[in-house]
PDB file of C-alpha atoms and ligand atoms in Angstrom:
ATOM      1  CA  MET A  23      10.698  -5.296   9.623  1.00 88.00           C
ATOM      2  CA  THR A  24       9.841  -8.881  10.497  1.00 91.00           C
ATOM      3  CA  PHE A  25       7.615 -10.939   8.214  1.00 96.00           C
ATOM      4  CA  ASP A  26       4.277 -12.471   9.138  1.00 96.00           C
ATOM      5  CA  ARG A  27       0.925 -13.006   7.500  1.00 96.00           C
ATOM      6  CA  SER A  28      -1.253 -11.474  10.218  1.00 96.00           C
ATOM      7  CA  ILE A  29      -3.677  -8.783   9.064  1.00 97.00           C
ATOM      8  CA  LYS A  30      -2.039  -5.350   8.967  1.00 98.00           C
ATOM      9  CA  ILE A  31      -4.079  -2.174   8.522  1.00 98.00           C
ATOM     10  CA  ALA A  32      -2.287   0.539   6.545  1.00 99.00           C
ATOM     11  CA  PRO A  33      -4.142   3.877   6.547  1.00 99.00           C
ATOM     12  CA  SER A  34      -3.526   5.856   3.362  1.00 98.00           C
ATOM     13  CA  ILE A  35      -2.723   9.483   4.146  1.00 98.00           C
ATOM     14  CA  LEU A  36      -4.326  10.430   0.843  1.00 98.00           C
ATOM     15  CA  ALA A  37      -7.480  10.704   2.968  1.00 98.00           C
ATOM     16  CA  ALA A  38      -5.756  12.674   5.786  1.00 98.00           C
ATOM     17  CA  ASP A  39      -5.500  16.432   6.330  1.00 98.00           C
ATOM     18  CA  PHE A  40      -2.770  17.469   3.855  1.00 98.00           C
ATOM     19  CA  ALA A  41      -1.829  20.434   6.069  1.00 97.00           C
ATOM     20  CA  ASN A  42      -1.180  18.142   9.022  1.00 98.00           C
ATOM     21  CA  PHE A  43       0.451  14.891   7.853  1.00 98.00           C
ATOM     22  CA  GLY A  44       2.781  14.509  10.838  1.00 98.00           C
ATOM     23  CA  ALA A  45       0.010  14.712  13.410  1.00 98.00           C
ATOM     24  CA  GLU A  46      -2.311  12.552  11.283  1.00 98.00           C
ATOM     25  CA  CYS A  47       0.308   9.766  11.061  1.00 98.00           C
ATOM     26  CA  ALA A  48       0.894   9.878  14.816  1.00 98.00           C
ATOM     27  CA  ALA A  49      -2.857   9.858  15.448  1.00 98.00           C
ATOM     28  CA  VAL A  50      -3.637   6.789  13.328  1.00 98.00           C
ATOM     29  CA  GLU A  51      -0.642   4.925  14.766  1.00 98.00           C
ATOM     30  CA  ALA A  52      -1.834   5.715  18.294  1.00 98.00           C
ATOM     31  CA  GLN A  53      -5.248   4.411  17.230  1.00 98.00           C
ATOM     32  CA  GLY A  54      -3.877   1.054  16.092  1.00 98.00           C
ATOM     33  CA  ALA A  55      -2.556   1.423  12.546  1.00 98.00           C
ATOM     34  CA  ASP A  56       0.157  -1.103  11.682  1.00 98.00           C
ATOM     35  CA  TRP A  57       1.715   0.602   8.643  1.00 98.00           C
ATOM     36  CA  ILE A  58       1.348   4.070   7.132  1.00 99.00           C
ATOM     37  CA  HIS A  59       0.638   4.030   3.386  1.00 99.00           C
ATOM     38  CA  VAL A  60       1.943   7.022   1.437  1.00 99.00           C
ATOM     39  CA  ASP A  61       0.627   7.618  -2.094  1.00 98.00           C
ATOM     40  CA  VAL A  62       3.017   9.407  -4.472  1.00 99.00           C
ATOM     41  CA  MET A  63       1.378  10.507  -7.751  1.00 98.00           C
ATOM     42  CA  ASP A  64       2.936  12.348 -10.685  1.00 98.00           C
ATOM     43  CA  GLY A  65       0.038  13.481 -12.899  1.00 98.00           C
ATOM     44  CA  HIS A  66       1.510  11.353 -15.697  1.00 98.00           C
ATOM     45  CA  PHE A  67       1.280   7.689 -14.685  1.00 98.00           C
ATOM     46  CA  VAL A  68      -1.999   8.577 -12.945  1.00 98.00           C
ATOM     47  CA  PRO A  69      -4.270  11.583 -13.555  1.00 98.00           C
ATOM     48  CA  ASN A  70      -3.549  13.222 -10.191  1.00 98.00           C
ATOM     49  CA  ILE A  71      -0.578  14.812  -8.384  1.00 98.00           C
ATOM     50  CA  THR A  72       0.141  14.450  -4.666  1.00 98.00           C
ATOM     51  CA  PHE A  73       3.720  14.965  -3.425  1.00 98.00           C
ATOM     52  CA  GLY A  74       7.202  13.472  -3.622  1.00 98.00           C
ATOM     53  CA  ALA A  75      10.216  12.359  -1.618  1.00 98.00           C
ATOM     54  CA  ALA A  76      10.646  15.673   0.239  1.00 98.00           C
ATOM     55  CA  THR A  77       7.213  15.278   1.813  1.00 98.00           C
ATOM     56  CA  CYS A  78       7.970  11.652   2.708  1.00 98.00           C
ATOM     57  CA  ALA A  79      11.176  12.808   4.430  1.00 98.00           C
ATOM     58  CA  ALA A  80       9.227  15.454   6.350  1.00 98.00           C
ATOM     59  CA  ILE A  81       6.664  13.019   7.696  1.00 98.00           C
ATOM     60  CA  ARG A  82       9.117  10.183   8.431  1.00 98.00           C
ATOM     61  CA  PRO A  83       9.977  11.386  11.978  1.00 98.00           C
ATOM     62  CA  HIS A  84       6.270  11.308  12.836  1.00 98.00           C
ATOM     63  CA  ILE A  85       5.941   7.592  11.958  1.00 98.00           C
ATOM     64  CA  LYS A  86       7.146   5.011  14.496  1.00 98.00           C
ATOM     65  CA  GLY A  87       6.431   1.934  12.384  1.00 98.00           C
ATOM     66  CA  VAL A  88       6.565   1.042   8.724  1.00 98.00           C
ATOM     67  CA  MET A  89       6.428   3.776   6.070  1.00 98.00           C
ATOM     68  CA  ASP A  90       4.948   2.077   3.006  1.00 99.00           C
ATOM     69  CA  VAL A  91       5.469   4.260  -0.069  1.00 99.00           C
ATOM     70  CA  HIS A  92       3.342   3.534  -3.156  1.00 99.00           C
ATOM     71  CA  LEU A  93       4.807   5.126  -6.267  1.00 99.00           C
ATOM     72  CA  MET A  94       2.261   5.951  -8.955  1.00 99.00           C
ATOM     73  CA  ILE A  95       4.933   7.564 -11.102  1.00 98.00           C
ATOM     74  CA  ALA A  96       6.736   6.809 -14.352  1.00 98.00           C
ATOM     75  CA  PRO A  97       9.631   6.598 -14.790  1.00 98.00           C
ATOM     76  CA  VAL A  98      10.696   5.332 -11.350  1.00 98.00           C
ATOM     77  CA  ASP A  99      14.421   4.583 -11.315  1.00 98.00           C
ATOM     78  CA  ALA A 100      15.800   8.119 -11.074  1.00 98.00           C
ATOM     79  CA  TYR A 101      13.882   8.694  -7.810  1.00 98.00           C
ATOM     80  CA  ILE A 102      14.670   5.471  -5.900  1.00 98.00           C
ATOM     81  CA  GLU A 103      17.636   6.907  -4.009  1.00 98.00           C
ATOM     82  CA  ASP A 104      15.570   9.946  -2.946  1.00 99.00           C
ATOM     83  CA  PHE A 105      12.917   7.710  -1.360  1.00 99.00           C
ATOM     84  CA  ALA A 106      15.601   5.624   0.376  1.00 99.00           C
ATOM     85  CA  LYS A 107      17.036   8.829   1.865  1.00 98.00           C
ATOM     86  CA  ALA A 108      13.499   9.892   2.826  1.00 99.00           C
ATOM     87  CA  GLY A 109      13.275   6.787   5.008  1.00 98.00           C
ATOM     88  CA  ALA A 110      10.821   4.579   3.108  1.00 99.00           C
ATOM     89  CA  ASP A 111      10.758   1.040   4.502  1.00 98.00           C
ATOM     90  CA  VAL A 112       8.778  -0.404   1.585  1.00 99.00           C
ATOM     91  CA  LEU A 113       8.938   1.140  -1.890  1.00 99.00           C
ATOM     92  CA  THR A 114       6.372  -0.124  -4.404  1.00 99.00           C
ATOM     93  CA  ALA A 115       6.527   0.496  -8.152  1.00 99.00           C
ATOM     94  CA  HIS A 116       3.866  -0.412 -10.706  1.00 99.00           C
ATOM     95  CA  VAL A 117       4.591  -3.237 -13.132  1.00 98.00           C
ATOM     96  CA  GLU A 118       2.967  -1.010 -15.784  1.00 98.00           C
ATOM     97  CA  ALA A 119       5.322   1.922 -15.082  1.00 98.00           C
ATOM     98  CA  GLY A 120       8.008   0.952 -17.576  1.00 95.00           C
ATOM     99  CA  PRO A 121       9.730  -1.785 -19.565  1.00 95.00           C
ATOM    100  CA  HIS A 122      12.333  -2.665 -16.919  1.00 98.00           C
ATOM    101  CA  ILE A 123      10.496  -3.487 -13.696  1.00 98.00           C
ATOM    102  CA  HIS A 124      13.094  -6.191 -12.963  1.00 98.00           C
ATOM    103  CA  ARG A 125      15.877  -3.589 -12.858  1.00 98.00           C
ATOM    104  CA  THR A 126      13.699  -1.251 -10.796  1.00 98.00           C
ATOM    105  CA  LEU A 127      13.053  -3.911  -8.137  1.00 98.00           C
ATOM    106  CA  GLN A 128      16.745  -4.804  -7.973  1.00 98.00           C
ATOM    107  CA  ALA A 129      17.550  -1.119  -7.487  1.00 98.00           C
ATOM    108  CA  ILE A 130      14.975  -0.728  -4.703  1.00 99.00           C
ATOM    109  CA  ARG A 131      16.479  -3.637  -2.762  1.00 98.00           C
ATOM    110  CA  GLY A 132      19.946  -2.396  -3.616  1.00 98.00           C
ATOM    111  CA  ALA A 133      19.057   0.910  -1.948  1.00 99.00           C
ATOM    112  CA  GLY A 134      18.209  -0.967   1.254  1.00 98.00           C
ATOM    113  CA  MET A 135      14.406  -0.975   1.072  1.00 98.00           C
ATOM    114  CA  LYS A 136      11.810  -3.724   0.801  1.00 98.00           C
ATOM    115  CA  ALA A 137      10.610  -3.921  -2.808  1.00 99.00           C
ATOM    116  CA  GLY A 138       6.963  -3.968  -3.818  1.00 99.00           C
ATOM    117  CA  VAL A 139       5.312  -4.405  -7.189  1.00 99.00           C
ATOM    118  CA  ALA A 140       1.768  -3.134  -7.840  1.00 99.00           C
ATOM    119  CA  LEU A 141      -0.745  -4.339 -10.438  1.00 99.00           C
ATOM    120  CA  ASN A 142      -3.543  -2.233 -11.888  1.00 99.00           C
ATOM    121  CA  PRO A 143      -6.977  -3.881 -12.085  1.00 98.00           C
ATOM    122  CA  GLY A 144      -6.485  -4.549 -15.810  1.00 98.00           C
ATOM    123  CA  THR A 145      -3.158  -6.342 -15.334  1.00 98.00           C
ATOM    124  CA  PRO A 146      -3.145 -10.136 -14.865  1.00 98.00           C
ATOM    125  CA  ALA A 147      -1.274 -11.947 -12.078  1.00 98.00           C
ATOM    126  CA  SER A 148       0.957 -13.526 -14.733  1.00 98.00           C
ATOM    127  CA  ALA A 149       2.580 -10.109 -15.350  1.00 98.00           C
ATOM    128  CA  VAL A 150       4.598 -10.571 -12.133  1.00 98.00           C
ATOM    129  CA  SER A 151       5.250 -14.329 -12.298  1.00 98.00           C
ATOM    130  CA  GLU A 152       8.973 -13.853 -13.061  1.00 98.00           C
ATOM    131  CA  LEU A 153       9.452 -11.399 -10.201  1.00 98.00           C
ATOM    132  CA  MET A 154       8.620 -13.507  -7.150  1.00 98.00           C
ATOM    133  CA  ASP A 155      12.212 -13.755  -5.917  1.00 98.00           C
ATOM    134  CA  LEU A 156      12.744 -10.007  -6.308  1.00 98.00           C
ATOM    135  CA  VAL A 157       9.805  -8.726  -4.267  1.00 98.00           C
ATOM    136  CA  ASP A 158       8.803  -8.460  -0.626  1.00 98.00           C
ATOM    137  CA  LEU A 159       5.252  -7.293  -1.398  1.00 99.00           C
ATOM    138  CA  VAL A 160       2.720  -7.533  -4.206  1.00 99.00           C
ATOM    139  CA  CYS A 161       0.090  -4.775  -4.213  1.00 99.00           C
ATOM    140  CA  VAL A 162      -3.201  -5.648  -5.879  1.00 99.00           C
ATOM    141  CA  MET A 163      -5.070  -2.505  -6.864  1.00 99.00           C
ATOM    142  CA  THR A 164      -8.796  -2.875  -6.306  1.00 99.00           C
ATOM    143  CA  VAL A 165      -9.466   0.539  -7.888  1.00 98.00           C
ATOM    144  CA  ASN A 166      -7.814   2.266 -10.824  1.00 98.00           C
ATOM    145  CA  PRO A 167      -5.069   4.283  -9.125  1.00 98.00           C
ATOM    146  CA  GLY A 168      -5.215   8.059  -8.847  1.00 98.00           C
ATOM    147  CA  PHE A 169      -7.914   8.872  -6.336  1.00 98.00           C
ATOM    148  CA  GLY A 170      -9.209   7.848  -2.938  1.00 98.00           C
ATOM    149  CA  GLY A 171     -12.824   7.044  -2.205  1.00 98.00           C
ATOM    150  CA  GLN A 172     -13.533   4.935  -5.311  1.00 98.00           C
ATOM    151  CA  LYS A 173     -15.689   1.833  -5.517  1.00 98.00           C
ATOM    152  CA  PHE A 174     -13.996  -1.516  -4.793  1.00 98.00           C
ATOM    153  CA  ILE A 175     -13.351  -3.759  -7.830  1.00 98.00           C
ATOM    154  CA  ASP A 176     -13.395  -7.487  -7.005  1.00 98.00           C
ATOM    155  CA  MET A 177      -9.960  -8.981  -7.691  1.00 98.00           C
ATOM    156  CA  THR A 178     -10.448 -12.159  -5.633  1.00 98.00           C
ATOM    157  CA  ALA A 179      -9.328 -14.547  -8.386  1.00 98.00           C
ATOM    158  CA  LYS A 180      -6.137 -12.542  -8.945  1.00 98.00           C
ATOM    159  CA  ILE A 181      -5.342 -12.463  -5.231  1.00 98.00           C
ATOM    160  CA  LYS A 182      -5.730 -16.255  -5.017  1.00 98.00           C
ATOM    161  CA  ALA A 183      -3.506 -16.756  -8.066  1.00 98.00           C
ATOM    162  CA  LEU A 184      -0.816 -14.523  -6.518  1.00 98.00           C
ATOM    163  CA  ARG A 185      -1.057 -16.304  -3.179  1.00 98.00           C
ATOM    164  CA  GLU A 186      -0.354 -19.572  -4.980  1.00 98.00           C
ATOM    165  CA  MET A 187       2.496 -18.014  -6.975  1.00 98.00           C
ATOM    166  CA  ILE A 188       4.118 -16.732  -3.758  1.00 98.00           C
ATOM    167  CA  GLY A 189       4.063 -20.153  -2.093  1.00 98.00           C
ATOM    168  CA  ASP A 190       6.321 -20.220   0.973  1.00 97.00           C
ATOM    169  CA  ARG A 191       8.182 -17.028   0.106  1.00 98.00           C
ATOM    170  CA  PRO A 192       8.018 -14.190   2.689  1.00 98.00           C
ATOM    171  CA  VAL A 193       6.024 -11.914   0.360  1.00 98.00           C
ATOM    172  CA  HIS A 194       3.115  -9.771   1.554  1.00 98.00           C
ATOM    173  CA  ILE A 195      -0.081  -9.377  -0.469  1.00 98.00           C
ATOM    174  CA  GLU A 196      -1.368  -5.836  -0.089  1.00 99.00           C
ATOM    175  CA  ILE A 197      -4.793  -4.638  -1.236  1.00 99.00           C
ATOM    176  CA  ASP A 198      -5.268  -1.000  -2.181  1.00 99.00           C
ATOM    177  CA  GLY A 199      -8.558   0.716  -2.980  1.00 98.00           C
ATOM    178  CA  GLY A 200     -12.078   0.603  -1.608  1.00 98.00           C
ATOM    179  CA  VAL A 201     -11.171  -1.491   1.436  1.00 98.00           C
ATOM    180  CA  ASP A 202     -13.765  -1.199   4.225  1.00 98.00           C
ATOM    181  CA  PRO A 203     -15.378  -3.614   6.703  1.00 98.00           C
ATOM    182  CA  LYS A 204     -17.549  -5.039   3.890  1.00 98.00           C
ATOM    183  CA  THR A 205     -14.785  -5.743   1.374  1.00 98.00           C
ATOM    184  CA  ALA A 206     -11.982  -6.635   3.844  1.00 98.00           C
ATOM    185  CA  PRO A 207     -13.195 -10.225   4.481  1.00 97.00           C
ATOM    186  CA  LEU A 208     -13.204 -11.018   0.736  1.00 97.00           C
ATOM    187  CA  VAL A 209      -9.586 -10.019   0.254  1.00 98.00           C
ATOM    188  CA  ALA A 210      -8.373 -11.512   3.542  1.00 98.00           C
ATOM    189  CA  GLN A 211      -9.963 -14.868   2.706  1.00 97.00           C
ATOM    190  CA  ALA A 212      -8.324 -14.793  -0.724  1.00 97.00           C
ATOM    191  CA  GLY A 213      -4.875 -14.438   0.897  1.00 97.00           C
ATOM    192  CA  ALA A 214      -4.164 -10.746   1.502  1.00 98.00           C
ATOM    193  CA  ASP A 215      -2.436  -9.612   4.706  1.00 98.00           C
ATOM    194  CA  VAL A 216      -1.853  -5.840   4.267  1.00 98.00           C
ATOM    195  CA  LEU A 217      -5.062  -3.828   3.882  1.00 98.00           C
ATOM    196  CA  VAL A 218      -4.661  -0.224   2.750  1.00 99.00           C
ATOM    197  CA  ALA A 219      -7.628   1.977   3.636  1.00 99.00           C
ATOM    198  CA  GLY A 220      -7.954   5.718   3.172  1.00 98.00           C
ATOM    199  CA  SER A 221     -11.525   6.939   3.434  1.00 98.00           C
ATOM    200  CA  ALA A 222     -12.639   3.980   5.571  1.00 98.00           C
ATOM    201  CA  VAL A 223     -10.038   4.885   8.252  1.00 99.00           C
ATOM    202  CA  PHE A 224     -10.100   8.693   8.231  1.00 98.00           C
ATOM    203  CA  ARG A 225     -13.856   9.205   7.942  1.00 98.00           C
ATOM    204  CA  GLY A 226     -15.525  10.736  10.971  1.00 98.00           C
ATOM    205  CA  GLY A 227     -12.314  11.627  12.820  1.00 98.00           C
ATOM    206  CA  SER A 228      -9.621  14.305  12.998  1.00 98.00           C
ATOM    207  CA  VAL A 229      -6.386  15.003  14.854  1.00 98.00           C
ATOM    208  CA  ALA A 230      -8.477  16.789  17.484  1.00 98.00           C
ATOM    209  CA  ASP A 231     -10.915  13.869  17.703  1.00 98.00           C
ATOM    210  CA  PRO A 232      -8.997  10.716  16.694  1.00 98.00           C
ATOM    211  CA  ALA A 233     -11.163   8.091  18.431  1.00 98.00           C
ATOM    212  CA  PRO A 234     -13.162   7.379  15.221  1.00 98.00           C
ATOM    213  CA  TYR A 235      -9.864   6.395  13.541  1.00 98.00           C
ATOM    214  CA  GLY A 236      -9.502   3.660  16.152  1.00 98.00           C
ATOM    215  CA  ASP A 237     -13.111   2.505  15.726  1.00 98.00           C
ATOM    216  CA  ASN A 238     -12.652   2.394  11.949  1.00 98.00           C
ATOM    217  CA  ILE A 239      -9.350   0.470  12.154  1.00 98.00           C
ATOM    218  CA  ARG A 240     -10.818  -2.048  14.600  1.00 98.00           C
ATOM    219  CA  ALA A 241     -13.892  -2.546  12.403  1.00 98.00           C
ATOM    220  CA  ILE A 242     -11.755  -3.354   9.342  1.00 98.00           C
ATOM    221  CA  ARG A 243      -9.433  -5.647  11.322  1.00 98.00           C
ATOM    222  CA  ALA A 244     -12.330  -7.488  12.947  1.00 97.00           C
ATOM    223  CA  ALA A 245     -14.093  -7.943   9.617  1.00 97.00           C
ATOM    224  CA  ALA A 246     -10.904  -9.232   7.980  1.00 97.00           C
ATOM    225  CA  SER A 247     -10.375 -11.647  10.848  1.00 92.00           C
ATOM    226  CA  GLY A 248     -13.897 -12.994  10.377  1.00 80.00           C
ATOM    227  CA  VAL A 249     -15.347 -11.280  13.440  1.00 64.00           C
ATOM    228  CA  TRP A 250     -17.851  -8.581  12.644  1.00 56.00           C
ATOM    229  CA  ALA A 251     -17.374  -5.619  14.987  1.00 44.00           C
TER     230      ALA A 251
HETATM  231  C1  LIG B 211      -5.397   5.052  -4.935  1.00 74.28           C
HETATM  232  C2  LIG B 211      -4.407   4.972  -3.784  1.00 74.28           C
HETATM  233  C3  LIG B 211      -4.998   4.414  -2.557  1.00 74.28           C
HETATM  234  C4  LIG B 211      -6.117   5.233  -1.988  1.00 74.28           C
HETATM  235  C5  LIG B 211      -7.067   4.325  -1.282  1.00 74.28           C
HETATM  236  O1  LIG B 211      -4.733   5.449  -6.081  1.00 74.28           O
HETATM  237  O2  LIG B 211      -3.312   4.165  -4.141  1.00 74.28           O
HETATM  238  O3  LIG B 211      -3.999   4.161  -1.582  1.00 74.28           O
HETATM  239  O4  LIG B 211      -5.695   6.216  -1.099  1.00 74.28           O
HETATM  240  O5  LIG B 211      -8.144   5.108  -0.873  1.00 74.28           O
HETATM  241  P1  LIG B 211      -9.514   4.455  -0.454  1.00 74.28           P
HETATM  242  O6  LIG B 211      -9.264   3.542   0.693  1.00 74.28           O
HETATM  243  O7  LIG B 211     -10.343   5.647  -0.076  1.00 74.28           O
HETATM  244  O8  LIG B 211     -10.058   3.716  -1.658  1.00 74.28           O
HETATM  245 ZN1  LIG B 212      -1.874   3.429  -2.581  1.00 74.28          ZN
END
């Protein structure tokens, strides 16, 4: 994984056909996705359950690029090795998931993955100010985590504060929740480079008819780059 700040579109498979993850990942990659975002939920940290490391391992061979795993689970540490074995490139834990996020991030890097830290909408940027040298990605939630298809919450001031905190470090700012061609320019201008989008990518298409995925990805990318498609 090389670092740059160009806009990267990361479709969230939370909005894909759960009976067909492998083909869905291949389809969105063929249609221009940069990363694949994989949402792991435990029904405890968030009020919804998706799947775990075994499912990530099963879909890994169907992803050519970056597998970006977003853990919405607590506790985290006991599962880090499982996600490394499953082939996660980026593993993101929530700063709210426990008292020892510093140890968690060290363990993620120690297991050979890029480390991400995510912030819920109610958590200030200052909650991660001591972690900047331990992370490769900061994920700003623009919805309360747990479900796809929710309304975007404006976190522009937080994104700008994080961008300043990051300085010259090779740390991505990822935005997760309610990203579409209308909201993408706001977050891109504030300093984000990885845009997660579930419903706004998968709507209108399917594995049998994937062209709408490409239209949707291009529309978000163009909007984020300041060119309305
Ligand atoms: C929310 C997840 C998101 C979600 C985004 O808890 O972390 O990744 O899938 O879905 P949309 O783009 O539909 O808001
Ligand atoms: Zn997510």
